[in-house]
Coordinates of C-alpha atoms and ligand atoms in Angstrom, one line a residue:
X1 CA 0.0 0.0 0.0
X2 CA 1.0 3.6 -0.2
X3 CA -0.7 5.0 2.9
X4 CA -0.4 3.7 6.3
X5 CA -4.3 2.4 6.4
X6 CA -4.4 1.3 2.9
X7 CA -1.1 -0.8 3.8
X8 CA -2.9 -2.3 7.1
X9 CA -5.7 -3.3 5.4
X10 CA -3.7 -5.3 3.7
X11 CA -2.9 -6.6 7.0
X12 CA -5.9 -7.2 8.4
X13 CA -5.5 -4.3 10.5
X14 CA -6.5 -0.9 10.9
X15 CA -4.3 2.1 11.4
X16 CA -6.1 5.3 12.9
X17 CA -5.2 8.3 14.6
X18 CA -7.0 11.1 17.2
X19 CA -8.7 13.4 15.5
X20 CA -10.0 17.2 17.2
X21 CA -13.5 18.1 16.3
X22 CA -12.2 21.9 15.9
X23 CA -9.7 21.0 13.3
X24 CA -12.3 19.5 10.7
X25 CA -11.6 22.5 9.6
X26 CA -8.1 22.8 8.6
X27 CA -7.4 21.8 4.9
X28 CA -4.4 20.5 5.5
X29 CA -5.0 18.1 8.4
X30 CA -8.3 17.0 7.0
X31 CA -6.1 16.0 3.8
X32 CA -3.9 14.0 5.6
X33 CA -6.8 12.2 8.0
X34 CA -8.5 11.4 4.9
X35 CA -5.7 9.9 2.7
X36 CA -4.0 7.7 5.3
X37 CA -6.0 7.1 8.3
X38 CA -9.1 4.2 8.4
X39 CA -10.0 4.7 11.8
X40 CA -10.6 7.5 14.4
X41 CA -10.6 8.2 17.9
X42 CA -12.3 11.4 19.7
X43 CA -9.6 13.1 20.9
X44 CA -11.2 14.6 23.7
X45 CA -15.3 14.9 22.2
X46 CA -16.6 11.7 23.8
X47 CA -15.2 12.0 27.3
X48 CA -17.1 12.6 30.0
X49 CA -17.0 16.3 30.4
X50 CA -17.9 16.9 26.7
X51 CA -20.9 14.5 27.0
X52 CA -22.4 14.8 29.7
X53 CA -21.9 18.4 31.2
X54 CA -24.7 18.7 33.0
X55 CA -26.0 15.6 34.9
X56 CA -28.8 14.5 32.3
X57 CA -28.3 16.8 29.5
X58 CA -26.6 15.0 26.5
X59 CA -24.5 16.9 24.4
X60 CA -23.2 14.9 21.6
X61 CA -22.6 17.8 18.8
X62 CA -18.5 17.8 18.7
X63 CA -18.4 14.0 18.8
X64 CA -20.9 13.6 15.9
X65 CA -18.9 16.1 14.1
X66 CA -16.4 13.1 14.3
X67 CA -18.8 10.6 13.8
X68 CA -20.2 11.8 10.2
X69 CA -16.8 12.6 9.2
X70 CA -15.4 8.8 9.8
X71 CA -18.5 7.5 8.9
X72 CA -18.7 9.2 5.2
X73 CA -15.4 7.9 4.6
X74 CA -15.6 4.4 5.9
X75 CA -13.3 4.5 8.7
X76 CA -13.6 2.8 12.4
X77 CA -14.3 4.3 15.1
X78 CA -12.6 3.7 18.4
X79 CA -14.9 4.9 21.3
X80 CA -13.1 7.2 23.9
X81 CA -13.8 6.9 26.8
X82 CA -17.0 5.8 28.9
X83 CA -15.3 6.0 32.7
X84 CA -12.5 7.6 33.3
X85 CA -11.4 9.2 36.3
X86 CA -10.3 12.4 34.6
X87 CA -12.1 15.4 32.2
X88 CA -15.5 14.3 34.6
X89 CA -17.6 17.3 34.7
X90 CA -17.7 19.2 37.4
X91 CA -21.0 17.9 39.1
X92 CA -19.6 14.2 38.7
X93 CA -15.9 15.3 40.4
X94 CA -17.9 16.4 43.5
X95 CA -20.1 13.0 43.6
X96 CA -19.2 10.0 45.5
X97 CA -20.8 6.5 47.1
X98 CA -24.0 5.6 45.0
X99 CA -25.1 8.9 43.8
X100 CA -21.7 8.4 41.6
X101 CA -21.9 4.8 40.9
X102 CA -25.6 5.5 39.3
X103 CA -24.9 8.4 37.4
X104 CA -21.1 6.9 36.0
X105 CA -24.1 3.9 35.1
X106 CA -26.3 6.3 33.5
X107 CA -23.7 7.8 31.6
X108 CA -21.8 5.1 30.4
X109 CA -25.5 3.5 29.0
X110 CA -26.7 6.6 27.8
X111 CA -23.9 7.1 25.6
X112 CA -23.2 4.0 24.4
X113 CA -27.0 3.6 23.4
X114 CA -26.7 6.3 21.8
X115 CA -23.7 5.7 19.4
X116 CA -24.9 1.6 19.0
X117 CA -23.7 0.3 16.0
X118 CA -21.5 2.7 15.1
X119 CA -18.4 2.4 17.2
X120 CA -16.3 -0.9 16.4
X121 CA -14.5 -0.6 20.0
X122 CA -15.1 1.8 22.9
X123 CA -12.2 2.5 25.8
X124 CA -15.1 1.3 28.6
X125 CA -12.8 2.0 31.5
X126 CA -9.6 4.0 30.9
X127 CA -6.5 4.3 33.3
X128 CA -8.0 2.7 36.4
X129 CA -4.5 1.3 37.9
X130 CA -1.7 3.0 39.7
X131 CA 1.8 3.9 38.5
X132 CA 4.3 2.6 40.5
X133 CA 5.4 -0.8 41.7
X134 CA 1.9 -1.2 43.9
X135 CA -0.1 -3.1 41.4
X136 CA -3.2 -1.8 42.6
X137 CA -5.9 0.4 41.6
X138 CA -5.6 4.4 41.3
X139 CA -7.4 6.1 43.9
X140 CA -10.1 7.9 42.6
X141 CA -13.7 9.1 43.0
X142 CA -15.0 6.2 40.9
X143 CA -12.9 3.2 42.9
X144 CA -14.2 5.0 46.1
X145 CA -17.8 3.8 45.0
X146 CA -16.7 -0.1 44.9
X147 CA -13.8 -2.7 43.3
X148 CA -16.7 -3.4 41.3
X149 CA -17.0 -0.1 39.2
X150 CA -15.0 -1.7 36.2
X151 CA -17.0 -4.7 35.6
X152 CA -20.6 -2.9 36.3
X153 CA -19.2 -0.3 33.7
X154 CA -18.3 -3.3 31.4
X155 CA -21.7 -5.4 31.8
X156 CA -23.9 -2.0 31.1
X157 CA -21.8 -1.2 27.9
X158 CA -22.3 -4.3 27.0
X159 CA -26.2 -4.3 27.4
X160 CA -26.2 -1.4 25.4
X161 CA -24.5 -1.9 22.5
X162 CA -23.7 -5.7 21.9
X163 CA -22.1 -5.2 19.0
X164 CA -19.4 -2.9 20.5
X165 CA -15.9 -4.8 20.9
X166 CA -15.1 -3.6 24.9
X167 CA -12.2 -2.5 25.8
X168 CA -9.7 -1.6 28.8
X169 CA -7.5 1.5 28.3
X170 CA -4.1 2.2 29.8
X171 CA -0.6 3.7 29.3
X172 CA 2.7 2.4 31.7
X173 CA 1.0 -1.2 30.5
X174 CA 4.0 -1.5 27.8
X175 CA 6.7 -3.3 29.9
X176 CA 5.9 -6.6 30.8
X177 CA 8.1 -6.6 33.9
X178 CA 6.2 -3.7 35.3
X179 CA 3.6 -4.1 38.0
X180 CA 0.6 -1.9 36.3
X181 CA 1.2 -4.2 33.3
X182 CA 0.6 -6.9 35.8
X183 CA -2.1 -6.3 37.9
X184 CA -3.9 -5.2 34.5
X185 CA -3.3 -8.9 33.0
X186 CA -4.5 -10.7 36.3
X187 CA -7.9 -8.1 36.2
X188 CA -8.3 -9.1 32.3
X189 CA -7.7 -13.0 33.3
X190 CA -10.4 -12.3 36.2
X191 CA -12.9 -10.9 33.9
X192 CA -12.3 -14.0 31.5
X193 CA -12.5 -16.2 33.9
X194 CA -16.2 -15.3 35.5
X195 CA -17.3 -14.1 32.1
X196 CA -17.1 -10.4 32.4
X197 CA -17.5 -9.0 29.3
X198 CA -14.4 -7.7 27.9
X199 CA -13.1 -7.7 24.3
X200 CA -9.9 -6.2 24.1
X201 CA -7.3 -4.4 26.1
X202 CA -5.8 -1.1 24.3
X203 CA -1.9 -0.2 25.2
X204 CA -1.9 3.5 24.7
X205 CA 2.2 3.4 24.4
X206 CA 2.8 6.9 24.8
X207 CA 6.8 6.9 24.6
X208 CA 9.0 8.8 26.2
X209 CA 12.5 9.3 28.1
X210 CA 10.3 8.2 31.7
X211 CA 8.4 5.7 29.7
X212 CA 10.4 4.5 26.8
X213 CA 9.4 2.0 24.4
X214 CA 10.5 -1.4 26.2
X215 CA 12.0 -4.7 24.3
X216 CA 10.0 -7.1 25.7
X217 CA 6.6 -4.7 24.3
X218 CA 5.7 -8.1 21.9
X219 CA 5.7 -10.2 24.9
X220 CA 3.5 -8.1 26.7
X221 CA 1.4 -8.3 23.1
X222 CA 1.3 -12.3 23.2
X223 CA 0.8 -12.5 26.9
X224 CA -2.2 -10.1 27.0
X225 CA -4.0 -11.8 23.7
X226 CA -3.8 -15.7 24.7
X227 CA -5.9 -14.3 27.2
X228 CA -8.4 -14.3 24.4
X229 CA -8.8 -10.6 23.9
X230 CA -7.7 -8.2 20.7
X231 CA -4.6 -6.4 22.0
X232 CA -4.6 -2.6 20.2
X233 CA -2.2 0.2 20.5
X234 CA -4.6 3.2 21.1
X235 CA -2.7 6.0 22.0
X236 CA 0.9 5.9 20.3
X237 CA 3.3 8.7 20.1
X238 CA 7.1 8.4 20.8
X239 CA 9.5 11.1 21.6
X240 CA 12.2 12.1 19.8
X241 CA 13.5 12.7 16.1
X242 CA 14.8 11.3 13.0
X243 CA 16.5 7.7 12.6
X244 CA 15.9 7.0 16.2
X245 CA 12.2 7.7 16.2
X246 CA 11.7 6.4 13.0
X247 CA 13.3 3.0 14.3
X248 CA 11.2 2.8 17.5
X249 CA 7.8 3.4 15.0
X250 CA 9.4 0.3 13.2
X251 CA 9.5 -1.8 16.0
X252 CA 6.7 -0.8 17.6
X253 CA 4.6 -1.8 14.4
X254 CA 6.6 -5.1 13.8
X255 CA 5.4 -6.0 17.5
X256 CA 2.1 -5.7 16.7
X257 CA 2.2 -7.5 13.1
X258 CA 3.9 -10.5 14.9
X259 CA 0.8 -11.0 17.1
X260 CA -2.1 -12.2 15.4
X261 CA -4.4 -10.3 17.7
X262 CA -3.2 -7.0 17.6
X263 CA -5.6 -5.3 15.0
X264 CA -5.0 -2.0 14.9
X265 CA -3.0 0.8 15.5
X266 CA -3.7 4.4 16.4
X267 CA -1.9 7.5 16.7
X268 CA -2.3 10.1 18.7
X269 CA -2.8 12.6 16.9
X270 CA -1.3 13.6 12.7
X271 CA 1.3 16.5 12.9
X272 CA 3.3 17.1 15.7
X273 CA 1.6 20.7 16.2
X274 CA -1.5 18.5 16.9
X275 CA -0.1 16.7 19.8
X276 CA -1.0 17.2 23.1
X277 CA 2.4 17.7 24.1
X278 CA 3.6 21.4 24.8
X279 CA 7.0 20.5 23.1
X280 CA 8.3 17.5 21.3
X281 CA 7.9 16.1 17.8
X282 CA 5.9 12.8 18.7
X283 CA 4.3 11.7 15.8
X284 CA 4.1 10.9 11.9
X285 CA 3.9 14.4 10.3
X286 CA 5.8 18.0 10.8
X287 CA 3.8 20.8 12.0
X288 CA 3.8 21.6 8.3
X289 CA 2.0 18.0 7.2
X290 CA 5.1 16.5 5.7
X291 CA 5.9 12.8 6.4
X292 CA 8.8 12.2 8.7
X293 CA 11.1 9.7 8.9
X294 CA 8.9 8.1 11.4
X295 CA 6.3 7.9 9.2
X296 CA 8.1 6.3 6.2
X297 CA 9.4 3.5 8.4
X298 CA 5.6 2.9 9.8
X299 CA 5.3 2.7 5.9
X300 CA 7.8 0.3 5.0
X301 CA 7.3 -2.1 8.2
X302 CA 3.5 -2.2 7.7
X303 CA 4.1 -3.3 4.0
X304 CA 6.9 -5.3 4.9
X305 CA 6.7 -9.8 5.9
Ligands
G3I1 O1 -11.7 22.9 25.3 C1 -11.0 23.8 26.1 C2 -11.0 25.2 25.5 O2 -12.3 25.7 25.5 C3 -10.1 26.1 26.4 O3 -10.0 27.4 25.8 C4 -8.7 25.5 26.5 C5 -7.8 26.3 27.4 O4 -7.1 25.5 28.3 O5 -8.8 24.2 27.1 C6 -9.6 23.3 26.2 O6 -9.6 22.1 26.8 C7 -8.4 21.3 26.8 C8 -8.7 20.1 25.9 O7 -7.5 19.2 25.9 C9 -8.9 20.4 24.4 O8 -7.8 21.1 23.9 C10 -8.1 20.9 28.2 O9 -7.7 22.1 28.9 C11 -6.9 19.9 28.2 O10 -6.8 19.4 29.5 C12 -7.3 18.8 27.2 O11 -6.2 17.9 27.2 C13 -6.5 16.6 26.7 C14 -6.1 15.6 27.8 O12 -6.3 14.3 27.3 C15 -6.9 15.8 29.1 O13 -6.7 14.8 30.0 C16 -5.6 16.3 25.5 O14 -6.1 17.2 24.4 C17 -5.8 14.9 25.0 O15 -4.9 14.6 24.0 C18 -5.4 14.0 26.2 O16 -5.6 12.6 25.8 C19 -5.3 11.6 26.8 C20 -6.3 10.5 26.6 O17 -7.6 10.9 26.7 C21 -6.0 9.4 27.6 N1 -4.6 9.0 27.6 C22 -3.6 10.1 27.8 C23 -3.9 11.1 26.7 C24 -2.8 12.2 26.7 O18 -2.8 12.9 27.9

């Protein structure tokens, strides 16, 4: 292929990035969304916050401005995110105990009733565990109302739109040595295990100097799909420049071509003035749309094997 989704197609795989609602706008970036992306995430226009802003009142216009633009072109769309302990409105940050559990249940049907059939996978729950060598959960308003919160949020996506692959969301979930890669593995074995319904876990596999891109990243691949779950990268952006970066954008898309189960791939965001980081050059294209290195060795490695 000669665009990085016509070239995972060929793959069986979709490659997708984050798209802003208020950029829809721009000629240039709308160009390159069209040409070589087949999938989309909301950057920020399906979280809580956008959706929900008042407790009952549905406001859905920036994410179907997403919606109708993926949807006249044919691409995927990944769902982002139903629970999440940050970007809640304000009313829901101040909740707690069963007032929150029923509205973060209210919400999460609401919308994902509302977008059913349309979203191929949705980020049910998104960075619920800890950083550190804990392995536990992250404290937050949401765990405060219950271990539970993750499967209830799981079983009432499901009920509301079956079709829906289901997934759980994380970053720091790259290294397999690393306890939040861990304890997210033995929840995703749990919810197997007593028929929870879950569907895939995404790695969002934002790189960095803190977080860098780990060697054993395919291991933590396998490991997570002969669970029996698709494994995706959701979130990817590495730092850095030239040869080196475009190296690590190799590897990280030969990792998931060597595992059967990873499907898809989705940056985070198309030039590097669209990232939501202040400084750095994290992804595909220059602030000016022009392919990088990075993005000619995506190229090559999706059309390579
Ligand atoms: O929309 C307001 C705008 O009205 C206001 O003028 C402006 C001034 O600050 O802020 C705008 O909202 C910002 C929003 O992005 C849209 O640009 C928020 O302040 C800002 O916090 C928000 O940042 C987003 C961040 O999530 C919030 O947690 C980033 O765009 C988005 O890329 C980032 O995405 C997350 C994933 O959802 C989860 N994984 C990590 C990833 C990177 O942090």
């Amino acid at each position: 292929g000669t665009t990085l989704g016509a070239s995972a197609a060929e793959k069986g795989r979709y490659f997708g990035t984050a798209v802003a609602a208020n950029k829809l706008s721009d000629n240039t970036y709308v160009t390159i969304l069209n040409r070589e992306f087949n999938s989309v995430t909301a950057e920020n226009e399906m979280k809580w916050d956008a959706t929900e802003p008042t407790q009952g009142q549905f406001n859905f216009s920036n994410a179907d401005r997403i919606v109708s633009h993926a949807q006249a072109r044919g691409m995927k769309i990944r769902g982002h995110a139903l629970a999440w302990h940050s970007q809640q409105p304000g009313w829901a940050q101040n909740m707690s105990g069963s007032a929150l559990r029923q509205a973060m249940v209210n919400h999460v049907r609401q919308v994902a009733t509302y977008y059913r059939g349309k979203i191929d996978s949705w980020d049910v729950v998104n960075e619920a565990f800890a950083d550190g060598s804990g392995g536990g959960r992250r404290d937050s308003n949401l765990q405060r109302t219950g271990n539970d919160w993750i499967e209830v949020a799981f079983q009432t996506a499901r009920a509301a739109d079956p079709g829906a692959k289901l997934c759980y969301n994380d970053y720091n979930t790259d290294n397999w040595t690393h306890a939040k890669t861990q304890a997210v593995y033995n929840m995703v074995r749990d919810f197997k295990s007593r028929g929870i319904p879950i569907d895939c876990v995404g790695l969002q596999s934002h790189f960095n100097s803190g977080s860098p891109y780990p060697s054993n990243y395919r291991t933590t691949l396998q490991n997570f799909a002969a669970l029996g779950v698709d494994v995706q990268i959701t979130e990817l952006d590495i730092e850095g420049s030239g040869t080196t970066q475009a190296n690590t954008y190799r590897s990280v898309v030969n990792d998931c071509l060597a595992v059967a189960r990873c499907n898809g791939i989705t940056v985070w965001g198309i030039r590097d003035s669209d990232s939501w980081r202040a400084s750095g050059t994290p992804l595909l294209f220059d602030g000016s749309g022009n392919k990088k290195p990075a993005y000619d060795a995506t190229l090559s490695a999706l059309n390579s094997g």
